[in-house]
Amino acid sequence: MRDTVGAATGLRERKKERTREALADAAQELFLRKGYDATTIDEIVAAVEVSRRTFFRYFAGKEEVALARAMEFEQLFLSALATRPADEAPLTALRRAGAEVLSEFGDEPDGGTGHEFLRMRRLIEGTPVLMAASLRNAIELERRMAAEIARREGVDPERDRRPALSVTLYHSVMRVAMDEWAEDEVMDTAGLSRIVEAAWDDMATMLNDRWTAGELGRD
Amino acid sequence: MRDTVGAATGLRERKKERTREALADAAQELFLRKGYDATTIDEIVAAVEVSRRTFFRYFAGKEEVALARAMEFEQLFLSALATRPADEAPLTALRRAGAEVLSEFGDEPDGGTGHEFLRMRRLIEGTPVLMAASLRNAIELERRMAAEIARREGVDPERDRRPALSVTLYHSVMRVAMDEWAEDEVMDTAGLSRIVEAAWDDMATMLNDRWTAGELGRD
DNA sequence: GAACGATATGGCACTGTGTGCCAAGTAGCC
DNA sequence: GGCTACTTGGCACACAGTGCCATATCGTTC
């Protein structure tokens, strides 16, 4: 994603993009090595040789730079959703868009972007202020996803709650599945796919107020 | 909830509780009148005549005092869930516990705790840092609720994802329903109940990959 | 290549949040 | 009343975040 910039823009734009990338990379490296709270903005900007003031021209704050990479995946997801076949049911479109993004990773037991992704995820989960900011980003992403589902289905999201419900259901299942999967230390995308499918099966069973598949309702 | 304290404790404990309540009340009054960002900790402690240092002995930070009342409702909810009949299905128990807590409010068009609750909810929704902190609290509440569901169902929440799924499903439906309901300015609990029921119906339809009740699946 | 306008950067001073330390004050107990 | 345990207030500090302005750099035109 980052290597597609600058092909047809000026030096000024290219320098800005390089500064932004350098800040995001330096921040991530420091956060993963020292922890979020123990890393200061002064340390990040020193690593890139720009001023604090410049930092705040690229990022609204310390949290935003920490979540910068995760937000790139959100863009990937929205693009994937927008290009799903128009006649696909909403939940199917969401699930398949998610699978597309996941396939961007390879199985990379101890290297590459997948490993870094897992390490950043653990950092975020373990840092309350980042977890909070990440959740708020997720809410905003849900709103945009719901708008896309509403567009695909030709309904008004302000009047019809089904887009919002489908998106929040999708995120709920994904979050429970990813919490379960991330207990391992390995970027095993096939394993995640299996957990996700099983979680959807459990959810369908549960929504009919049953606890196991095959059980009759009992209230 | 707050008036049950101090009956059998010493003066020191009673003074601490009064200070804590005074800070929470002063903070809420200032946040609702001036906004969260425009209110400083110095203003809150000046209103109660204690020091900044004392403030930080009662609350971990500015966000925590803003969410103090909301977290009291979380305790109410957990208590209500714990006392639901043991043989109730998980989703039914969650829904009925929620209805119990909601009934603590009356329909109070322009006064009382219900009105204050709505105003605080709008403040939180409109303040990114509070929204983020609130969402993180909700995650922690979900974890405790899942533990309670797991206890009721006699399963290990570390091995069985159904407690987590049922809780996150419940929260998802409630959040979509409350977003829809809170567009009004009135504490209409009957209206909320109707929206919640309708949202559950839509969710059940959707989880079977249908968009309307009665529609055959089409993928 | 120089000039000029537009834009980016760095430095500074400032506000506000949050925290550790320690002296002074207060509550509880005997 | 004395002593102990606990609470409070003041202070100095670190850090995040921001507005303002002088200086530097890039892009465009000639």
Short mmCIF file of C-alpha atoms (C1' of nucleotides) in Angstrom, two decimals:
data_model
loop_
_atom_site.label_atom_id
_atom_site.label_comp_id
_atom_site.label_asym_id
_atom_site.label_seq_id
_atom_site.Cartn_x
_atom_site.Cartn_y
_atom_site.Cartn_z
CA MET A 1 0.00 0.00 0.00
CA ARG A 2 2.70 2.46 0.88
CA ASP A 3 4.81 1.89 -2.23
CA THR A 4 2.17 3.13 -4.61
CA VAL A 5 2.54 6.77 -3.60
CA GLY A 6 4.80 9.42 -5.11
CA ALA A 7 4.92 8.11 -8.65
CA ALA A 8 3.38 11.26 -10.12
CA THR A 9 3.63 13.81 -7.34
CA GLY A 10 6.18 16.48 -6.46
CA LEU A 11 9.14 16.36 -4.19
CA ARG A 12 7.21 18.13 -1.44
CA GLU A 13 4.50 15.45 -1.43
CA ARG A 14 7.08 12.68 -1.55
CA LYS A 15 8.98 14.19 1.39
CA LYS A 16 5.78 14.51 3.39
CA GLU A 17 4.88 10.89 2.74
CA ARG A 18 8.37 9.75 3.68
CA THR A 19 8.23 11.74 6.92
CA ARG A 20 4.84 10.27 7.77
CA GLU A 21 6.00 6.72 7.08
CA ALA A 22 9.21 7.28 9.01
CA LEU A 23 7.27 8.54 12.04
CA ALA A 24 4.84 5.61 11.89
CA ASP A 25 7.68 3.09 11.56
CA ALA A 26 9.80 4.66 14.30
CA ALA A 27 6.81 4.84 16.61
CA GLN A 28 5.88 1.21 16.04
CA GLU A 29 9.43 0.03 16.57
CA LEU A 30 9.70 1.97 19.84
CA PHE A 31 6.22 0.94 21.05
CA LEU A 32 6.98 -2.74 20.41
CA ARG A 33 10.39 -2.51 22.06
CA LYS A 34 9.65 -0.29 25.09
CA GLY A 35 5.87 -0.25 25.40
CA TYR A 36 3.46 2.55 24.60
CA ASP A 37 3.50 4.43 27.90
CA ALA A 38 7.27 4.23 28.24
CA THR A 39 7.79 5.78 24.81
CA THR A 40 7.63 9.58 24.52
CA ILE A 41 6.89 11.73 21.52
CA ASP A 42 10.30 13.30 21.99
CA GLU A 43 11.87 9.86 21.47
CA ILE A 44 9.85 9.20 18.33
CA VAL A 45 10.68 12.53 16.70
CA ALA A 46 14.33 12.25 17.72
CA ALA A 47 14.51 8.94 15.85
CA VAL A 48 13.21 10.63 12.69
CA GLU A 49 14.94 14.00 13.23
CA VAL A 50 11.88 16.20 13.04
CA SER A 51 10.34 18.47 15.69
CA ARG A 52 7.45 17.75 18.03
CA ARG A 53 5.44 20.37 16.20
CA THR A 54 5.95 18.55 12.98
CA PHE A 55 4.80 15.32 14.57
CA PHE A 56 1.50 16.97 15.42
CA ARG A 57 1.10 18.09 11.81
CA TYR A 58 1.04 14.46 10.71
CA PHE A 59 -0.80 12.82 13.61
CA ALA A 60 -3.51 14.17 15.89
CA GLY A 61 -1.75 12.57 18.82
CA LYS A 62 0.32 9.75 20.20
CA GLU A 63 -2.57 7.27 19.97
CA GLU A 64 -3.13 7.98 16.31
CA VAL A 65 0.39 7.10 15.31
CA ALA A 66 0.09 3.87 17.28
CA LEU A 67 -3.02 2.88 15.35
CA ALA A 68 -1.82 4.08 11.95
CA ARG A 69 -1.06 0.64 10.51
CA ALA A 70 -4.30 -0.86 11.81
CA MET A 71 -6.23 1.89 10.08
CA GLU A 72 -4.62 0.96 6.78
CA PHE A 73 -6.25 -2.45 7.08
CA GLU A 74 -9.57 -0.76 7.59
CA GLN A 75 -9.18 0.97 4.23
CA LEU A 76 -8.32 -2.37 2.65
CA PHE A 77 -11.46 -3.87 4.13
CA LEU A 78 -13.74 -1.08 2.91
CA SER A 79 -12.30 -1.41 -0.59
CA ALA A 80 -12.81 -5.16 -0.53
CA LEU A 81 -16.41 -4.74 0.65
CA ALA A 82 -17.16 -2.17 -2.06
CA THR A 83 -16.02 -4.58 -4.76
CA ARG A 84 -17.97 -7.65 -3.63
CA PRO A 85 -20.65 -8.84 -6.13
CA ALA A 86 -23.67 -6.57 -5.83
CA ASP A 87 -26.12 -9.43 -5.36
CA GLU A 88 -24.27 -10.99 -2.42
CA ALA A 89 -26.20 -11.07 0.84
CA PRO A 90 -24.85 -8.52 3.38
CA LEU A 91 -23.39 -10.97 5.88
CA THR A 92 -21.86 -13.02 3.07
CA ALA A 93 -20.31 -9.91 1.55
CA LEU A 94 -18.87 -8.87 4.92
CA ARG A 95 -17.44 -12.28 5.63
CA ARG A 96 -15.90 -12.66 2.19
CA ALA A 97 -14.42 -9.16 2.27
CA GLY A 98 -12.86 -10.06 5.60
CA ALA A 99 -11.45 -13.27 4.17
CA GLU A 100 -9.94 -11.30 1.26
CA VAL A 101 -8.13 -8.93 3.60
CA LEU A 102 -6.92 -11.82 5.74
CA SER A 103 -5.44 -13.47 2.67
CA GLU A 104 -3.15 -10.43 2.28
CA PHE A 105 -1.17 -12.05 5.06
CA GLY A 106 0.71 -15.23 4.50
CA ASP A 107 1.34 -17.78 7.18
CA GLU A 108 4.47 -16.25 8.63
CA PRO A 109 5.43 -18.02 11.82
CA ASP A 110 8.10 -15.59 12.88
CA GLY A 111 8.48 -12.79 10.40
CA GLY A 112 6.78 -10.38 8.09
CA THR A 113 3.80 -8.14 8.41
CA GLY A 114 1.65 -10.87 9.92
CA HIS A 115 3.94 -11.26 12.89
CA GLU A 116 4.18 -7.52 13.36
CA PHE A 117 0.39 -7.34 13.14
CA LEU A 118 0.05 -9.85 15.97
CA ARG A 119 2.59 -8.07 18.13
CA MET A 120 0.85 -4.71 17.60
CA ARG A 121 -2.48 -6.33 18.37
CA ARG A 122 -1.12 -7.58 21.69
CA LEU A 123 0.31 -4.15 22.45
CA ILE A 124 -3.09 -2.54 21.80
CA GLU A 125 -4.98 -5.14 23.82
CA GLY A 126 -2.59 -4.64 26.71
CA THR A 127 -2.65 -0.82 26.74
CA PRO A 128 -5.96 0.58 28.00
CA VAL A 129 -5.75 3.94 26.27
CA LEU A 130 -4.91 2.27 22.95
CA MET A 131 -7.60 -0.34 23.37
CA ALA A 132 -10.10 2.46 23.98
CA ALA A 133 -8.99 4.41 20.93
CA SER A 134 -9.01 1.26 18.80
CA LEU A 135 -12.57 0.48 19.85
CA ARG A 136 -13.66 3.97 18.94
CA ASN A 137 -12.03 3.60 15.52
CA ALA A 138 -13.94 0.34 15.15
CA ILE A 139 -17.21 2.13 15.83
CA GLU A 140 -16.40 4.66 13.12
CA LEU A 141 -15.46 1.82 10.76
CA GLU A 142 -18.76 0.11 11.56
CA ARG A 143 -20.62 3.27 10.62
CA ARG A 144 -18.85 3.42 7.26
CA MET A 145 -19.42 -0.29 6.66
CA ALA A 146 -23.10 0.09 7.50
CA ALA A 147 -23.30 2.94 4.98
CA GLU A 148 -21.79 0.66 2.34
CA ILE A 149 -24.18 -2.19 3.15
CA ALA A 150 -27.09 0.27 3.01
CA ARG A 151 -25.89 1.50 -0.40
CA ARG A 152 -25.62 -2.09 -1.71
CA GLU A 153 -29.09 -2.97 -0.41
CA GLY A 154 -30.68 0.29 -1.50
CA VAL A 155 -31.96 1.28 1.96
CA ASP A 156 -31.62 4.41 4.05
CA PRO A 157 -29.31 3.64 7.03
CA GLU A 158 -30.96 6.41 9.03
CA ARG A 159 -34.32 4.61 8.81
CA ASP A 160 -33.37 0.95 8.55
CA ARG A 161 -31.36 -0.65 11.33
CA ARG A 162 -30.45 -3.80 9.41
CA PRO A 163 -27.21 -2.44 7.92
CA ALA A 164 -26.02 -1.46 11.40
CA LEU A 165 -27.12 -4.79 12.83
CA SER A 166 -25.37 -6.82 10.15
CA VAL A 167 -22.14 -4.91 10.58
CA THR A 168 -22.13 -5.05 14.35
CA LEU A 169 -22.93 -8.76 14.23
CA TYR A 170 -20.00 -9.32 11.86
CA HIS A 171 -17.63 -7.36 14.12
CA SER A 172 -18.85 -9.20 17.20
CA VAL A 173 -18.17 -12.61 15.76
CA MET A 174 -14.81 -11.50 14.38
CA ARG A 175 -13.72 -10.05 17.71
CA VAL A 176 -14.61 -13.17 19.71
CA ALA A 177 -12.92 -15.35 17.08
CA MET A 178 -9.79 -13.20 16.99
CA ASP A 179 -9.53 -13.09 20.79
CA GLU A 180 -9.56 -16.89 20.76
CA TRP A 181 -7.14 -17.22 17.88
CA ALA A 182 -4.64 -14.61 19.11
CA GLU A 183 -3.96 -16.61 22.24
CA ASP A 184 -1.46 -18.44 20.06
CA GLU A 185 1.69 -16.66 19.01
CA VAL A 186 1.50 -17.74 15.39
CA MET A 187 0.01 -16.10 12.30
CA ASP A 188 -2.03 -19.15 11.35
CA THR A 189 -4.63 -17.79 8.94
CA ALA A 190 -6.12 -21.21 8.20
CA GLY A 191 -6.68 -21.71 11.90
CA LEU A 192 -8.37 -18.33 12.15
CA SER A 193 -10.69 -19.21 9.27
CA ARG A 194 -11.73 -22.40 11.06
CA ILE A 195 -12.40 -20.54 14.29
CA VAL A 196 -14.42 -17.89 12.45
CA GLU A 197 -16.63 -20.51 10.75
CA ALA A 198 -17.21 -22.30 14.05
CA ALA A 199 -18.10 -19.01 15.74
CA TRP A 200 -20.70 -18.24 13.07
CA ASP A 201 -22.21 -21.69 13.59
CA ASP A 202 -22.37 -21.11 17.35
CA MET A 203 -23.90 -17.68 16.83
CA ALA A 204 -26.65 -19.00 14.56
CA THR A 205 -27.49 -21.70 17.11
CA MET A 206 -27.53 -19.18 19.95
CA LEU A 207 -29.65 -16.57 18.27
CA ASN A 208 -32.48 -19.11 18.18
CA ASP A 209 -32.12 -19.25 21.95
CA ARG A 210 -30.53 -22.63 21.90
CA TRP A 211 -27.23 -23.44 23.55
CA THR A 212 -26.24 -26.37 21.36
CA ALA A 213 -27.12 -27.26 17.79
CA GLY A 214 -30.07 -29.67 17.84
CA GLU A 215 -31.35 -28.56 21.27
CA LEU A 216 -34.97 -27.53 21.39
CA GLY A 217 -35.71 -24.09 22.68
CA ARG A 218 -36.52 -24.20 26.36
CA ASP A 219 -38.05 -20.99 27.52
CA MET B 1 -27.46 3.03 45.43
CA ARG B 2 -25.44 5.78 47.05
CA ASP B 3 -27.66 6.18 50.12
CA THR B 4 -26.99 2.70 51.44
CA VAL B 5 -23.46 3.47 52.52
CA GLY B 6 -22.20 4.72 55.88
CA ALA B 7 -24.82 3.12 58.09
CA ALA B 8 -22.30 1.00 59.98
CA THR B 9 -18.95 2.54 59.10
CA GLY B 10 -16.76 5.14 60.76
CA LEU B 11 -16.56 8.85 60.22
CA ARG B 12 -13.45 8.48 58.06
CA GLU B 13 -15.23 6.14 55.63
CA ARG B 14 -18.30 8.35 55.56
CA LYS B 15 -16.20 11.42 54.80
CA LYS B 16 -14.42 9.58 51.98
CA GLU B 17 -17.71 8.52 50.46
CA ARG B 18 -19.09 12.05 50.68
CA THR B 19 -15.98 13.45 49.02
CA ARG B 20 -16.21 10.89 46.23
CA GLU B 21 -19.90 11.62 45.63
CA ALA B 22 -19.29 15.37 45.74
CA LEU B 23 -16.53 15.09 43.14
CA ALA B 24 -18.67 12.90 40.88
CA ASP B 25 -21.63 15.27 41.17
CA ALA B 26 -19.58 18.43 40.65
CA ALA B 27 -17.82 16.88 37.67
CA GLN B 28 -21.09 15.81 36.04
CA GLU B 29 -22.68 19.24 36.60
CA LEU B 30 -19.67 21.00 35.05
CA PHE B 31 -19.33 18.51 32.17
CA LEU B 32 -23.03 18.92 31.27
CA ARG B 33 -22.88 22.72 31.54
CA LYS B 34 -19.51 23.47 29.90
CA GLY B 35 -18.54 20.30 28.07
CA TYR B 36 -15.88 17.75 28.94
CA ASP B 37 -12.87 19.33 27.26
CA ALA B 38 -13.71 22.82 28.50
CA THR B 39 -13.85 21.64 32.11
CA THR B 40 -10.58 21.34 34.02
CA ILE B 41 -9.73 19.22 37.03
CA ASP B 42 -8.86 22.43 38.84
CA GLU B 43 -12.47 23.60 38.34
CA ILE B 44 -13.92 20.32 39.62
CA VAL B 45 -11.80 20.26 42.77
CA ALA B 46 -12.40 23.97 43.40
CA ALA B 47 -16.14 23.29 43.42
CA VAL B 48 -15.68 20.63 46.12
CA GLU B 49 -12.83 22.39 47.98
CA VAL B 50 -10.32 19.56 47.84
CA SER B 51 -6.89 19.45 46.18
CA ARG B 52 -5.95 18.02 42.80
CA ARG B 53 -3.95 15.36 44.58
CA THR B 54 -6.99 14.29 46.47
CA PHE B 55 -8.98 14.07 43.22
CA PHE B 56 -6.46 11.53 41.94
CA ARG B 57 -6.88 9.49 45.11
CA TYR B 58 -10.54 8.92 44.25
CA PHE B 59 -10.39 8.69 40.46
CA ALA B 60 -7.70 7.37 38.15
CA GLY B 61 -8.28 10.36 35.91
CA LYS B 62 -10.63 12.86 34.37
CA GLU B 63 -12.31 10.22 32.19
CA GLU B 64 -13.06 7.96 35.12
CA VAL B 65 -15.01 10.61 36.98
CA ALA B 66 -17.01 11.32 33.83
CA LEU B 67 -18.02 7.67 33.55
CA ALA B 68 -18.60 7.11 37.26
CA ARG B 69 -22.41 7.11 37.11
CA ALA B 70 -22.51 4.91 34.02
CA MET B 71 -20.40 2.36 35.81
CA GLU B 72 -22.93 2.22 38.63
CA PHE B 73 -25.50 0.98 36.13
CA GLU B 74 -23.09 -1.72 35.10
CA GLN B 75 -23.06 -2.99 38.68
CA LEU B 76 -26.85 -2.94 38.69
CA PHE B 77 -26.90 -4.98 35.52
CA LEU B 78 -24.47 -7.60 36.81
CA SER B 79 -26.54 -7.97 39.98
CA ALA B 80 -29.73 -8.35 37.97
CA LEU B 81 -28.10 -10.98 35.73
CA ALA B 82 -26.79 -12.94 38.70
CA THR B 83 -30.30 -13.17 40.17
CA ARG B 84 -32.13 -14.32 37.01
CA PRO B 85 -33.64 -17.83 37.26
CA ALA B 86 -30.87 -20.40 36.84
CA ASP B 87 -32.68 -22.32 34.09
CA GLU B 88 -33.22 -19.28 31.87
CA ALA B 89 -31.52 -19.43 28.48
CA PRO B 90 -28.51 -17.08 28.28
CA LEU B 91 -29.93 -14.57 25.82
CA THR B 92 -33.22 -14.53 27.66
CA ALA B 93 -31.44 -13.92 30.96
CA LEU B 94 -29.42 -11.09 29.45
CA ARG B 95 -32.44 -9.46 27.90
CA ARG B 96 -34.54 -9.69 31.03
CA ALA B 97 -31.73 -8.40 33.24
CA GLY B 98 -31.46 -5.45 30.90
CA ALA B 99 -35.19 -4.84 31.09
CA GLU B 100 -34.99 -4.90 34.89
CA VAL B 101 -32.30 -2.23 34.97
CA LEU B 102 -34.19 -0.12 32.46
CA SER B 103 -37.26 -0.23 34.68
CA GLU B 104 -35.24 1.55 37.40
CA PHE B 105 -35.89 4.62 35.33
CA GLY B 106 -39.34 6.06 35.06
CA ASP B 107 -40.59 7.90 32.05
CA GLU B 108 -39.31 11.31 33.00
CA PRO B 109 -39.74 13.68 30.10
CA ASP B 110 -37.69 16.51 31.56
CA GLY B 111 -36.34 15.60 34.95
CA GLY B 112 -34.84 13.00 37.16
CA THR B 113 -32.08 10.49 36.68
CA GLY B 114 -33.43 9.37 33.34
CA HIS B 115 -33.02 12.81 31.84
CA GLU B 116 -29.56 13.17 33.32
CA PHE B 117 -28.71 9.74 31.96
CA LEU B 118 -29.67 10.81 28.45
CA ARG B 119 -27.73 14.06 28.69
CA MET B 120 -24.64 12.22 29.92
CA ARG B 121 -25.02 9.67 27.13
CA ARG B 122 -25.04 12.46 24.56
CA LEU B 123 -22.00 14.04 26.18
CA ILE B 124 -20.13 10.72 25.99
CA GLU B 125 -21.21 10.05 22.41
CA GLY B 126 -20.07 13.53 21.41
CA THR B 127 -16.66 13.42 23.15
CA PRO B 128 -14.20 11.06 21.40
CA VAL B 129 -11.99 10.39 24.38
CA LEU B 130 -15.02 9.59 26.55
CA MET B 131 -16.60 7.44 23.87
CA ALA B 132 -13.35 5.49 23.64
CA ALA B 133 -13.10 5.02 27.39
CA SER B 134 -16.77 4.05 27.56
CA LEU B 135 -16.29 1.40 24.89
CA ARG B 136 -13.35 -0.04 26.78
CA ASN B 137 -15.45 -0.20 29.93
CA ALA B 138 -18.07 -2.01 27.89
CA ILE B 139 -15.50 -4.60 26.84
CA GLU B 140 -14.59 -5.18 30.47
CA LEU B 141 -18.28 -5.45 31.37
CA GLU B 142 -18.75 -7.96 28.53
CA ARG B 143 -15.95 -10.07 29.96
CA ARG B 144 -17.61 -10.09 33.40
CA MET B 145 -21.01 -10.84 31.89
CA ALA B 146 -19.53 -13.71 29.87
CA ALA B 147 -18.04 -15.10 33.06
CA GLU B 148 -21.49 -14.96 34.69
CA ILE B 149 -23.15 -16.68 31.71
CA ALA B 150 -20.42 -19.33 31.77
CA ARG B 151 -21.03 -19.89 35.49
CA ARG B 152 -24.79 -20.23 34.91
CA GLU B 153 -24.28 -22.68 32.05
CA GLY B 154 -21.53 -24.63 33.78
CA VAL B 155 -18.95 -24.13 31.03
CA ASP B 156 -15.36 -22.86 31.00
CA PRO B 157 -15.28 -19.43 29.29
CA GLU B 158 -11.65 -19.99 28.36
CA ARG B 159 -12.61 -23.05 26.27
CA ASP B 160 -16.16 -22.27 25.16
CA ARG B 161 -16.84 -19.17 23.10
CA ARG B 162 -20.60 -19.25 23.46
CA PRO B 163 -20.74 -17.10 26.64
CA ALA B 164 -18.65 -14.41 24.89
CA LEU B 165 -20.75 -14.69 21.75
CA SER B 166 -24.05 -14.38 23.61
CA VAL B 167 -22.88 -11.33 25.53
CA THR B 168 -21.41 -9.57 22.54
CA LEU B 169 -24.58 -10.29 20.57
CA TYR B 170 -26.68 -8.81 23.36
CA HIS B 171 -24.51 -5.67 23.52
CA SER B 172 -24.57 -5.28 19.75
CA VAL B 173 -28.34 -5.32 19.56
CA MET B 174 -28.65 -3.00 22.56
CA ARG B 175 -26.19 -0.49 21.11
CA VAL B 176 -27.94 -0.32 17.73
CA ALA B 177 -31.32 -0.04 19.45
CA MET B 178 -30.12 2.67 21.84
CA ASP B 179 -28.49 4.68 19.06
CA GLU B 180 -31.84 4.68 17.28
CA TRP B 181 -33.85 5.46 20.39
CA ALA B 182 -31.56 8.21 21.71
CA GLU B 183 -32.19 10.33 18.63
CA ASP B 184 -35.22 11.51 20.55
CA GLU B 185 -34.74 13.77 23.52
CA VAL B 186 -37.17 11.90 25.76
CA MET B 187 -36.69 9.11 28.29
CA ASP B 188 -39.37 6.91 26.73
CA THR B 189 -38.61 3.46 28.13
CA ALA B 190 -41.63 1.84 26.47
CA GLY B 191 -40.41 3.11 23.13
CA LEU B 192 -36.97 1.68 23.80
CA SER B 193 -38.44 -1.71 24.64
CA ARG B 194 -40.31 -1.76 21.33
CA ILE B 195 -37.17 -0.84 19.40
CA VAL B 196 -35.17 -3.52 21.22
CA GLU B 197 -37.74 -6.23 20.37
CA ALA B 198 -37.81 -5.17 16.74
CA ALA B 199 -34.02 -5.20 16.58
CA TRP B 200 -33.91 -8.77 17.92
CA ASP B 201 -36.41 -9.82 15.27
CA ASP B 202 -34.30 -8.21 12.55
CA MET B 203 -31.17 -9.85 13.93
CA ALA B 204 -32.70 -13.33 13.91
CA THR B 205 -33.84 -12.82 10.31
CA MET B 206 -30.43 -11.58 9.25
CA LEU B 207 -28.37 -14.29 10.89
CA ASN B 208 -30.08 -16.77 8.60
CA ASP B 209 -28.66 -14.71 5.76
CA ARG B 210 -32.01 -13.26 4.86
CA TRP B 211 -32.74 -9.58 4.59
CA THR B 212 -36.44 -9.69 5.35
CA ALA B 213 -38.52 -12.14 7.32
CA GLY B 214 -39.98 -14.67 4.92
CA GLU B 215 -37.32 -14.19 2.24
CA LEU B 216 -35.55 -17.31 1.09
CA GLY B 217 -31.80 -17.30 1.33
CA ARG B 218 -30.22 -16.16 -1.92
CA ASP B 219 -26.57 -16.92 -1.95
"C1'" DG C 1 19.10 30.69 -12.47
"C1'" DA C 2 16.40 34.23 -10.03
"C1'" DA C 3 12.25 35.93 -8.05
"C1'" DC C 4 8.10 35.28 -5.90
"C1'" DG C 5 4.28 32.95 -3.67
"C1'" DA C 6 2.75 29.02 -1.23
"C1'" DT C 7 3.63 25.69 2.00
"C1'" DA C 8 6.29 23.21 5.57
"C1'" DT C 9 9.22 23.29 9.53
"C1'" DG C 10 11.15 24.42 14.08
"C1'" DG C 11 11.27 26.90 18.33
"C1'" DC C 12 8.96 28.75 21.99
"C1'" DA C 13 5.79 29.50 25.55
"C1'" DC C 14 1.95 27.93 27.23
"C1'" DT C 15 -2.15 24.88 29.22
"C1'" DG C 16 -3.75 20.81 31.25
"C1'" DT C 17 -3.33 15.90 32.82
"C1'" DG C 18 -1.17 12.94 35.76
"C1'" DT C 19 2.29 11.42 39.63
"C1'" DG C 20 5.74 10.75 43.49
"C1'" DC C 21 7.25 12.58 47.72
"C1'" DC C 22 6.77 14.44 52.18
"C1'" DA C 23 5.01 17.36 55.92
"C1'" DA C 24 0.86 18.35 58.29
"C1'" DG C 25 -3.78 17.20 59.74
"C1'" DT C 26 -7.39 13.98 61.28
"C1'" DA C 27 -9.71 9.65 62.76
"C1'" DG C 28 -9.56 5.52 65.50
"C1'" DC C 29 -8.13 3.07 69.43
"C1'" DC C 30 -6.59 2.47 74.06
"C1'" DG D 1 -4.46 12.72 76.12
"C1'" DG D 2 -1.22 9.97 73.53
"C1'" DC D 3 -0.05 7.16 69.87
"C1'" DT D 4 -0.72 4.96 65.43
"C1'" DA D 5 -2.63 4.73 61.03
"C1'" DC D 6 -4.49 6.98 57.46
"C1'" DT D 7 -5.80 11.11 54.65
"C1'" DT D 8 -4.89 15.49 52.74
"C1'" DG D 9 -2.48 19.33 50.53
"C1'" DG D 10 1.45 21.43 48.36
"C1'" DC D 11 5.07 21.11 45.38
"C1'" DA D 12 7.88 19.99 41.60
"C1'" DC D 13 8.06 17.44 37.90
"C1'" DA D 14 7.19 14.72 33.31
"C1'" DC D 15 4.57 14.49 29.34
"C1'" DA D 16 0.92 15.37 25.78
"C1'" DG D 17 -0.94 18.76 23.08
"C1'" DT D 18 -1.40 23.65 20.80
"C1'" DG D 19 -1.11 28.52 18.87
"C1'" DC D 20 1.94 31.77 17.00
"C1'" DC D 21 5.57 33.43 14.27
"C1'" DA D 22 10.10 33.53 12.00
"C1'" DT D 23 12.66 30.83 8.88
"C1'" DA D 24 13.36 27.35 5.29
"C1'" DT D 25 11.98 24.90 1.20
"C1'" DC D 26 9.31 23.68 -2.91
"C1'" DG D 27 6.83 24.87 -7.08
"C1'" DT D 28 5.94 27.98 -10.68
"C1'" DT D 29 6.99 31.53 -13.84
"C1'" DC D 30 9.96 34.28 -16.49
#
